[in-house]
PDB file of C-alpha atoms in Angstrom:
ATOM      1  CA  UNK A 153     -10.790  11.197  31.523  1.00 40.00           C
ATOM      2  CA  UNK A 154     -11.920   8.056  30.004  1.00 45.00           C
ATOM      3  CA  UNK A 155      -9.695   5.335  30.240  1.00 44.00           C
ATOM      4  CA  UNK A 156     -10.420   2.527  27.218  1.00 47.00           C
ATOM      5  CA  UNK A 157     -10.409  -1.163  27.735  1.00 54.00           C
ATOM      6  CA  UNK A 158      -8.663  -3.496  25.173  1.00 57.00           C
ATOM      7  CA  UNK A 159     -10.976  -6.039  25.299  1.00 66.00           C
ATOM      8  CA  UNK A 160     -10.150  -8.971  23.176  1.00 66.00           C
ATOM      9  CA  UNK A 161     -12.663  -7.837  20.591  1.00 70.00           C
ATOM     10  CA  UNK A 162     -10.996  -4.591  19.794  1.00 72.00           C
ATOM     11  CA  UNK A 163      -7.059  -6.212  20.384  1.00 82.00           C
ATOM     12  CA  UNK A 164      -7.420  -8.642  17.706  1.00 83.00           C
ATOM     13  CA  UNK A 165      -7.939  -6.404  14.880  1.00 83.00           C
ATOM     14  CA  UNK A 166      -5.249  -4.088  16.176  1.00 88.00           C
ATOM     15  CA  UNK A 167      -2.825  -7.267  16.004  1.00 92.00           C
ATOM     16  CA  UNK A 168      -4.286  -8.306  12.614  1.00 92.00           C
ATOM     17  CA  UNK A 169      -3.111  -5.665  11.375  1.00 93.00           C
ATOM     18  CA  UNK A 170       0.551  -5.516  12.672  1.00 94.00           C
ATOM     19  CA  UNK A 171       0.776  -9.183  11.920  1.00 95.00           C
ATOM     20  CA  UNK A 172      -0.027  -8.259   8.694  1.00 95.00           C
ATOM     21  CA  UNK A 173       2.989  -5.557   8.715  1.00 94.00           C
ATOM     22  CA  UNK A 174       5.342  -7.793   9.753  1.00 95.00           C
ATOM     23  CA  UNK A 175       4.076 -10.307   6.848  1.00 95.00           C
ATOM     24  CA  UNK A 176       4.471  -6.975   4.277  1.00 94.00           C
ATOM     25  CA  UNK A 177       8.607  -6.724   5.378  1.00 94.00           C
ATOM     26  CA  UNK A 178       9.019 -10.472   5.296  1.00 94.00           C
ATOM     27  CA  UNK A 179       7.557 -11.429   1.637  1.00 94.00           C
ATOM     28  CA  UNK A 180       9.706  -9.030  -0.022  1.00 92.00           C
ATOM     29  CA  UNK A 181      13.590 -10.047   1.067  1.00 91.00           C
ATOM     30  CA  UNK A 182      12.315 -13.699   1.485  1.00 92.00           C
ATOM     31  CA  UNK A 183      10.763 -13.854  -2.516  1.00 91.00           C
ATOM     32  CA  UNK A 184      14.199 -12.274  -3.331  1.00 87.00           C
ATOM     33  CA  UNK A 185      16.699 -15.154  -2.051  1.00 88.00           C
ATOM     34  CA  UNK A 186      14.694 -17.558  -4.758  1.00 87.00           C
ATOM     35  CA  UNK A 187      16.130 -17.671  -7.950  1.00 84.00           C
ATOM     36  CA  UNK A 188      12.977 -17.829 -10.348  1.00 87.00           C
ATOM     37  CA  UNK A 189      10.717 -15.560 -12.281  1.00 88.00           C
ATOM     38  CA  UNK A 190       8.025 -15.471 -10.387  1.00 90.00           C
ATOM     39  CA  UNK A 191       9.761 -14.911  -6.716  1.00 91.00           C
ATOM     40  CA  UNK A 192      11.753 -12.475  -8.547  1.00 89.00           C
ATOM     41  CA  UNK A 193       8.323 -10.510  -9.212  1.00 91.00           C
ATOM     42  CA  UNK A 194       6.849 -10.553  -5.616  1.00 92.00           C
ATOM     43  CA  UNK A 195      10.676  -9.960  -4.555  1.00 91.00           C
ATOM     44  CA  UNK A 196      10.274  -6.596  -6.198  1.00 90.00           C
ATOM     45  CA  UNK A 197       6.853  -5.907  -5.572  1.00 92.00           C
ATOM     46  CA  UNK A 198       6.746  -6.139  -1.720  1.00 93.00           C
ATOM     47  CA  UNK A 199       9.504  -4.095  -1.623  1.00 89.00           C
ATOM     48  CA  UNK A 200       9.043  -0.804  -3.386  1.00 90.00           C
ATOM     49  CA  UNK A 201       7.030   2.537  -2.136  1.00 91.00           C
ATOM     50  CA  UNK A 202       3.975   2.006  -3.796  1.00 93.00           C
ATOM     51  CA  UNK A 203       2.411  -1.380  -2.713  1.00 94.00           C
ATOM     52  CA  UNK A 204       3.946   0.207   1.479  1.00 95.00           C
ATOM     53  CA  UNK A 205       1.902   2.975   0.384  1.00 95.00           C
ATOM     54  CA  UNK A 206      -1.028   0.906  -0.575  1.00 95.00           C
ATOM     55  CA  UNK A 207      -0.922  -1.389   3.064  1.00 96.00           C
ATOM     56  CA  UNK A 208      -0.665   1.628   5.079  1.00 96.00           C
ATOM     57  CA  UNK A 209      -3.670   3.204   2.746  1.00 96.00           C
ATOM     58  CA  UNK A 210      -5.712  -0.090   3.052  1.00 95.00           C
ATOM     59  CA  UNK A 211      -5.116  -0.121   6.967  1.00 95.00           C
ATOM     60  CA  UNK A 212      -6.541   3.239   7.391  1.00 95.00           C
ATOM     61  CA  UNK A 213      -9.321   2.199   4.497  1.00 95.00           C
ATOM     62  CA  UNK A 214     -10.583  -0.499   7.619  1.00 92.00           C
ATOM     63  CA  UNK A 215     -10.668   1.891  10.342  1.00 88.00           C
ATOM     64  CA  UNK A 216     -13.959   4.323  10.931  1.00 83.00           C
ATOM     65  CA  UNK A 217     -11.745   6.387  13.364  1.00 88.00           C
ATOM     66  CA  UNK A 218      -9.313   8.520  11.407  1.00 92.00           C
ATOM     67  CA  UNK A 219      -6.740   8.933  14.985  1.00 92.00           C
ATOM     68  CA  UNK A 220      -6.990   5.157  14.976  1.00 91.00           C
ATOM     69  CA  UNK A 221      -6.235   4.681  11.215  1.00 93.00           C
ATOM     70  CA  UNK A 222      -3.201   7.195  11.487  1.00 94.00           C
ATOM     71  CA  UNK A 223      -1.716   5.522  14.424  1.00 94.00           C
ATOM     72  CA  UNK A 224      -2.521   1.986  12.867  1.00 94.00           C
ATOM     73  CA  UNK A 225      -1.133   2.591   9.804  1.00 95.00           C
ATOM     74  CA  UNK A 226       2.037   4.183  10.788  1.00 95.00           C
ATOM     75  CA  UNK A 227       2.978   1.510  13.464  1.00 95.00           C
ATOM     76  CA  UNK A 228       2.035  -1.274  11.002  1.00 95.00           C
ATOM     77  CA  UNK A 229       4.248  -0.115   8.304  1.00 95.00           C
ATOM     78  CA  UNK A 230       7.016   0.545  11.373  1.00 94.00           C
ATOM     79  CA  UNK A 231       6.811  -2.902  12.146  1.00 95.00           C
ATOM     80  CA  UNK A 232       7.141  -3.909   8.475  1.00 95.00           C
ATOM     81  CA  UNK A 233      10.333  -2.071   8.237  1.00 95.00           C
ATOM     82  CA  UNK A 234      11.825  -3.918  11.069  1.00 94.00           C
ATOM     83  CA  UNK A 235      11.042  -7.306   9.454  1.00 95.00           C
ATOM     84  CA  UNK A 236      12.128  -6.700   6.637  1.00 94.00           C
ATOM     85  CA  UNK A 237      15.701  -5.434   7.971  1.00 93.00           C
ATOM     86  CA  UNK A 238      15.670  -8.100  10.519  1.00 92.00           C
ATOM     87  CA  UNK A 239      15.413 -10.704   7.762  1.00 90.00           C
ATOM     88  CA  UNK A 240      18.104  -9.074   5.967  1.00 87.00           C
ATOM     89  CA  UNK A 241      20.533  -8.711   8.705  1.00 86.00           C
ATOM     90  CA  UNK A 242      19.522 -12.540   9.698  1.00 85.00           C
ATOM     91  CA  UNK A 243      19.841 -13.351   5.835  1.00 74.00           C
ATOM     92  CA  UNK A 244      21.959 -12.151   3.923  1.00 68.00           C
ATOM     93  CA  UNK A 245      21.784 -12.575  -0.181  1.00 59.00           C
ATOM     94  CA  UNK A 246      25.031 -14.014  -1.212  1.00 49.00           C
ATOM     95  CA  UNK A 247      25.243 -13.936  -5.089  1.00 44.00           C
ATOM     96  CA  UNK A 248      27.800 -16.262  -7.067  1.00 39.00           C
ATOM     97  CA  UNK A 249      30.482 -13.786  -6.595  1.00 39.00           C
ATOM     98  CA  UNK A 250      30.573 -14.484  -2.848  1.00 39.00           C
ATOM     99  CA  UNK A 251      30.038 -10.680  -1.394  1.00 41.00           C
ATOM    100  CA  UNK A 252      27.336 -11.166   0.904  1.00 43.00           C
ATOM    101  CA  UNK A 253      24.372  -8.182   0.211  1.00 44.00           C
ATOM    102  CA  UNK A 254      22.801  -6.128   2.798  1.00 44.00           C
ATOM    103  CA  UNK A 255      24.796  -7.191   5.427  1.00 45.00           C
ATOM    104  CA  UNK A 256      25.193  -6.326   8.904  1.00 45.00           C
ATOM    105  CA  UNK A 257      28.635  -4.093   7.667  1.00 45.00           C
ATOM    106  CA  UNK A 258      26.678  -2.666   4.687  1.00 57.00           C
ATOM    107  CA  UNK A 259      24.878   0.649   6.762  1.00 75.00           C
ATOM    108  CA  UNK A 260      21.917  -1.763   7.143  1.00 81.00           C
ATOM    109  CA  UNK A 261      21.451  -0.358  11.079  1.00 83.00           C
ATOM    110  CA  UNK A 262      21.791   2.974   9.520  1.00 89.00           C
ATOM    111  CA  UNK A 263      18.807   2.447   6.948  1.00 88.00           C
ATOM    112  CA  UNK A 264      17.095   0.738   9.112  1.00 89.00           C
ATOM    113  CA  UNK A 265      16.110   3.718  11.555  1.00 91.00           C
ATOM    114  CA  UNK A 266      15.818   5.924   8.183  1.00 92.00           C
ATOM    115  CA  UNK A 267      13.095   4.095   7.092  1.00 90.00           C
ATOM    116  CA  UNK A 268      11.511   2.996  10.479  1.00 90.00           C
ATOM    117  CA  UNK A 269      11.317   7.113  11.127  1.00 92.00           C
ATOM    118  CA  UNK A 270      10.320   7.668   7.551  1.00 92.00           C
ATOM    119  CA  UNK A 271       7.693   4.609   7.884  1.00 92.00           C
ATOM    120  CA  UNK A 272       6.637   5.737  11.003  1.00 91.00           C
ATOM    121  CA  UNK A 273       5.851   9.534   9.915  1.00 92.00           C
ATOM    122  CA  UNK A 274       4.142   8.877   6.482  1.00 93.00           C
ATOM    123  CA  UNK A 275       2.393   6.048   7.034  1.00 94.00           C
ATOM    124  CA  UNK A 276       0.221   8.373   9.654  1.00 94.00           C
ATOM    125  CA  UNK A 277      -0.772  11.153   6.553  1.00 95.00           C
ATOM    126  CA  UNK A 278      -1.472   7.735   3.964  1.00 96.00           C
ATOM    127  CA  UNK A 279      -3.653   5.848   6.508  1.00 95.00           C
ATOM    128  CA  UNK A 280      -6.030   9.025   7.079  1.00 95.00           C
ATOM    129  CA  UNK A 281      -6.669   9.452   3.307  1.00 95.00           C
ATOM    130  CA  UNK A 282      -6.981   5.983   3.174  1.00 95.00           C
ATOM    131  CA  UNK A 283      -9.407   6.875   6.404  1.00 95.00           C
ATOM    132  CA  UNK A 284     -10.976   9.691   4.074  1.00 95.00           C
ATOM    133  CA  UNK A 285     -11.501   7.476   1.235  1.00 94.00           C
ATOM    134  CA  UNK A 286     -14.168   5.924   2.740  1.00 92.00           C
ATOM    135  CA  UNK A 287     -16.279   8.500   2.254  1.00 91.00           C
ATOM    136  CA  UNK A 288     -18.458   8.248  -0.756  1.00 89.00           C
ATOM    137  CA  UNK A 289     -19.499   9.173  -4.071  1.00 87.00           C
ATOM    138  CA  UNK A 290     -17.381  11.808  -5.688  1.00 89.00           C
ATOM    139  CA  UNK A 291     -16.086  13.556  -2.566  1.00 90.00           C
ATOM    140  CA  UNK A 292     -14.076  10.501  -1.802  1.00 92.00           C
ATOM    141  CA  UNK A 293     -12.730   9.368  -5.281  1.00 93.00           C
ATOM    142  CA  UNK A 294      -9.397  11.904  -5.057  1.00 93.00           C
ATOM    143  CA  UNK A 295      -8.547   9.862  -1.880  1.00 95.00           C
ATOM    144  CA  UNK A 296      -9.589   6.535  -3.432  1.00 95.00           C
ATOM    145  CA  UNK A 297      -7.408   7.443  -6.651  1.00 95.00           C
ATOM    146  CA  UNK A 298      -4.087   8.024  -4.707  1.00 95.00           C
ATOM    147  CA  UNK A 299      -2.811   4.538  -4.630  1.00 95.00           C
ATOM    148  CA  UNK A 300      -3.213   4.353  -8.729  1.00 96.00           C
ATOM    149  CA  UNK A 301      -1.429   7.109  -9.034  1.00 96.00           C
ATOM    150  CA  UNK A 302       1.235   6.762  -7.085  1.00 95.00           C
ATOM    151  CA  UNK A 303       1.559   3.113  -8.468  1.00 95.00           C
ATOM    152  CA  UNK A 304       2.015   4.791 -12.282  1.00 96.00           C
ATOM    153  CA  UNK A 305       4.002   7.419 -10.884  1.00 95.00           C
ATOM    154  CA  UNK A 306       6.607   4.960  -9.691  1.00 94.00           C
ATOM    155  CA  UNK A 307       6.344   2.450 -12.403  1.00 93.00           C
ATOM    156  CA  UNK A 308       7.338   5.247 -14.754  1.00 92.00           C
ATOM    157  CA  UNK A 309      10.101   6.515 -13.252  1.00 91.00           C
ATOM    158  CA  UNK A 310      11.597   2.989 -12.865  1.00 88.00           C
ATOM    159  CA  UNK A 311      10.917   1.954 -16.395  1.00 85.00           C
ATOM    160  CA  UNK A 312      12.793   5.335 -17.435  1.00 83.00           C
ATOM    161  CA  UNK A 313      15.816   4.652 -14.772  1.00 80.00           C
ATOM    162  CA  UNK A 314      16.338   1.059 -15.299  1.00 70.00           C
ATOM    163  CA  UNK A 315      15.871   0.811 -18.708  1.00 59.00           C
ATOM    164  CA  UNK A 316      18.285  -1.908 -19.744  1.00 57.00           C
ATOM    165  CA  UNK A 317      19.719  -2.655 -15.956  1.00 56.00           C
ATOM    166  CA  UNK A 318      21.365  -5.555 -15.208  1.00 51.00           C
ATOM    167  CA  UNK A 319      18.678  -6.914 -13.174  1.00 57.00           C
ATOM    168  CA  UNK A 320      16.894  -8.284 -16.270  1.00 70.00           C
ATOM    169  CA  UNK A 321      13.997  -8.132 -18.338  1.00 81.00           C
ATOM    170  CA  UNK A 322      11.525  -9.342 -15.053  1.00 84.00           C
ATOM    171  CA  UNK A 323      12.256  -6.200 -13.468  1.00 86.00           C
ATOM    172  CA  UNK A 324      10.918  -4.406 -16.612  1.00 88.00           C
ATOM    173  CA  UNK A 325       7.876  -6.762 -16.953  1.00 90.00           C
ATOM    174  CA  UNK A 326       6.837  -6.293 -13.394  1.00 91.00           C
ATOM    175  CA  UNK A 327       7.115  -2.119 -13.955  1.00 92.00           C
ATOM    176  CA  UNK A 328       5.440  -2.372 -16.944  1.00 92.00           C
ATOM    177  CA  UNK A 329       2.175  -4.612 -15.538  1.00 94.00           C
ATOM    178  CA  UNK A 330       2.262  -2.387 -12.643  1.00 94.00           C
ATOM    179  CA  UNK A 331       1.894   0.923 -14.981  1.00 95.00           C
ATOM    180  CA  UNK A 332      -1.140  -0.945 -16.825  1.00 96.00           C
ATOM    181  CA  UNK A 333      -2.863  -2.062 -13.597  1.00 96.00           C
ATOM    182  CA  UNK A 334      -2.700   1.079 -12.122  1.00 96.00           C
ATOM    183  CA  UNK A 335      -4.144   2.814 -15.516  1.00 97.00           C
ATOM    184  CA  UNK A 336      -6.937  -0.177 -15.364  1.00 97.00           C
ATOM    185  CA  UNK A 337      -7.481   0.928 -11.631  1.00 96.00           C
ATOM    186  CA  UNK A 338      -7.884   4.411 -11.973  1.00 96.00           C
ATOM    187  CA  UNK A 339     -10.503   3.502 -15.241  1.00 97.00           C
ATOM    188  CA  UNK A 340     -12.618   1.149 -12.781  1.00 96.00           C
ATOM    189  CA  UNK A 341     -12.622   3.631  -9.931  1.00 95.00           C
ATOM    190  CA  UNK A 342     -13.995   6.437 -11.935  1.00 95.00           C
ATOM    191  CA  UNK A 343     -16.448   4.708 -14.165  1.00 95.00           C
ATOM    192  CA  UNK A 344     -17.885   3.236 -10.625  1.00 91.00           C
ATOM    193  CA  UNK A 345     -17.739   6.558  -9.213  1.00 92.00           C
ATOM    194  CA  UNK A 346     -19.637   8.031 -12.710  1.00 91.00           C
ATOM    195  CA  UNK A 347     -21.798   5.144 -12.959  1.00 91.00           C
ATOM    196  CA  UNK A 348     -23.035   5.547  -8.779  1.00 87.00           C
ATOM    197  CA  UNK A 349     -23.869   9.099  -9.129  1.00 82.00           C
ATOM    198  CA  UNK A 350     -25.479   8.823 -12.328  1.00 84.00           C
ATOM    199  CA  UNK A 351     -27.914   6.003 -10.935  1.00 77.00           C
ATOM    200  CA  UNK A 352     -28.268   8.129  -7.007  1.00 70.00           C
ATOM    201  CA  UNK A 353     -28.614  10.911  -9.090  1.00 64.00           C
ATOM    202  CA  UNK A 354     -32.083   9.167 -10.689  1.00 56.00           C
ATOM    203  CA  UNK A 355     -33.219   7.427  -7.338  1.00 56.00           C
ATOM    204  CA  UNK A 356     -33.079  11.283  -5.944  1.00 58.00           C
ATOM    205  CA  UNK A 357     -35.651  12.616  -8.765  1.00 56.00           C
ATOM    206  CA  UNK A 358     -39.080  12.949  -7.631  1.00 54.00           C
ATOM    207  CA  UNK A 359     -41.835  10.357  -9.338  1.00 51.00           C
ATOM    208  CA  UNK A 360     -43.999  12.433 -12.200  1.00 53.00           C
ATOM    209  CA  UNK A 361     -47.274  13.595 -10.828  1.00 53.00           C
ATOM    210  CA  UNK A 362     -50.215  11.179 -11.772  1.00 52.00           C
ATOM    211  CA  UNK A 363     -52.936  13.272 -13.326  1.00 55.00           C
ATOM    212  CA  UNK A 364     -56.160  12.388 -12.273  1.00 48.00           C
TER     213      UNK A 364
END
């Protein structure tokens, strides 16, 4: 059995990548404790299912090994999950009315292992498609579409539960841009998919004959 050596050249992208988890569970709760428009929007962006689903997607994207983009994926997005309760437990939101948020008496241990498990088991599955999606032309574009789709998905079941929430028209704005994005995505991904095959598709056809 072949034993393989971490060398430095094949650690650092391995702790790239789990930096960049732990950066994913930190933006979210951090964005949140700002009280402004904009920190609002990251606040709710970096920490919803579909832009998880999109890291753990893009991690396995980077990998040529599929066993290495599972694994990747899954611990990155483990680590994320970890961050971002360890920021929450460390930092509590306290709103004007004084009762502290996701604190350490609010079952934030309890959702913490949830969603570490739950992190851990489907960011495996999302970093092989995103694995898969590499491959090209139209045999890849299901895999390539998933994000988008899941993105729209989301957006319109928020817009349809929070309709009118308390949380303010920025939470609606955000679900909204995310629905058009995703619809703009999906658009750009097939058109390049169309317009690639249509073009490989006319490199492939054999020059006419030249009559003598």
């Amino acid at each position: 059995m072949k034993i393989p050596h971490f060398t430095p050249s094949r650690i650092a992208p391995i702790a790239t990548v789990l930096g960049a988890g732990a950066l994913l569970g930190a933006v979210g709760p951090f964005a949140s404790k700002f009280d402004n428009p904009v920190c609002q929007a990251v606040g709710v962006v970096f920490s919803v299912g579909w832009s998880w689903a999109c890291f753990a997607f893009l991690v396995g994207y980077s990998r040529r090994s599929r066993i290495e983009a599972s694994l990747l994926a899954s611990s990155a997005l483990a680590v994320g999950v970890a961050v971002y309760y360890l920021f929450k437990f460390l930092s509590p939101v306290v709103p004007a009315g004084g009762h502290v948020i996701s604190g350490a008496g609010d079952g934030l241990y309890s959702r913490a292992v949830f969603w570490g498990v739950a992190a851990f088991a489907f960011g495996a599955p999302v970093g092989l498609l995103g694995s898969m999606a590499r491959t090209p032309g139209i045999g890849g574009l299901g895999f390539r579409l998933l994000v988008p789709l899941i993105a729209f998905f989301e957006a319109s079941q928020r817009l349809a539960a929070e309709a009118g929430d308390s949380q303010g028209r920025v939470v609606e704005m955000v679900w909204a841009s995310v629905r058009v994005l995703s619809v703009v995505a999906v658009v750009l991904l097939v058109g390049h998919t169309a317009w690639s095959w249509w073009h490989g598709r006319g490199a492939r056809q054999p020059a006419p004959a030249k009559r003598l």
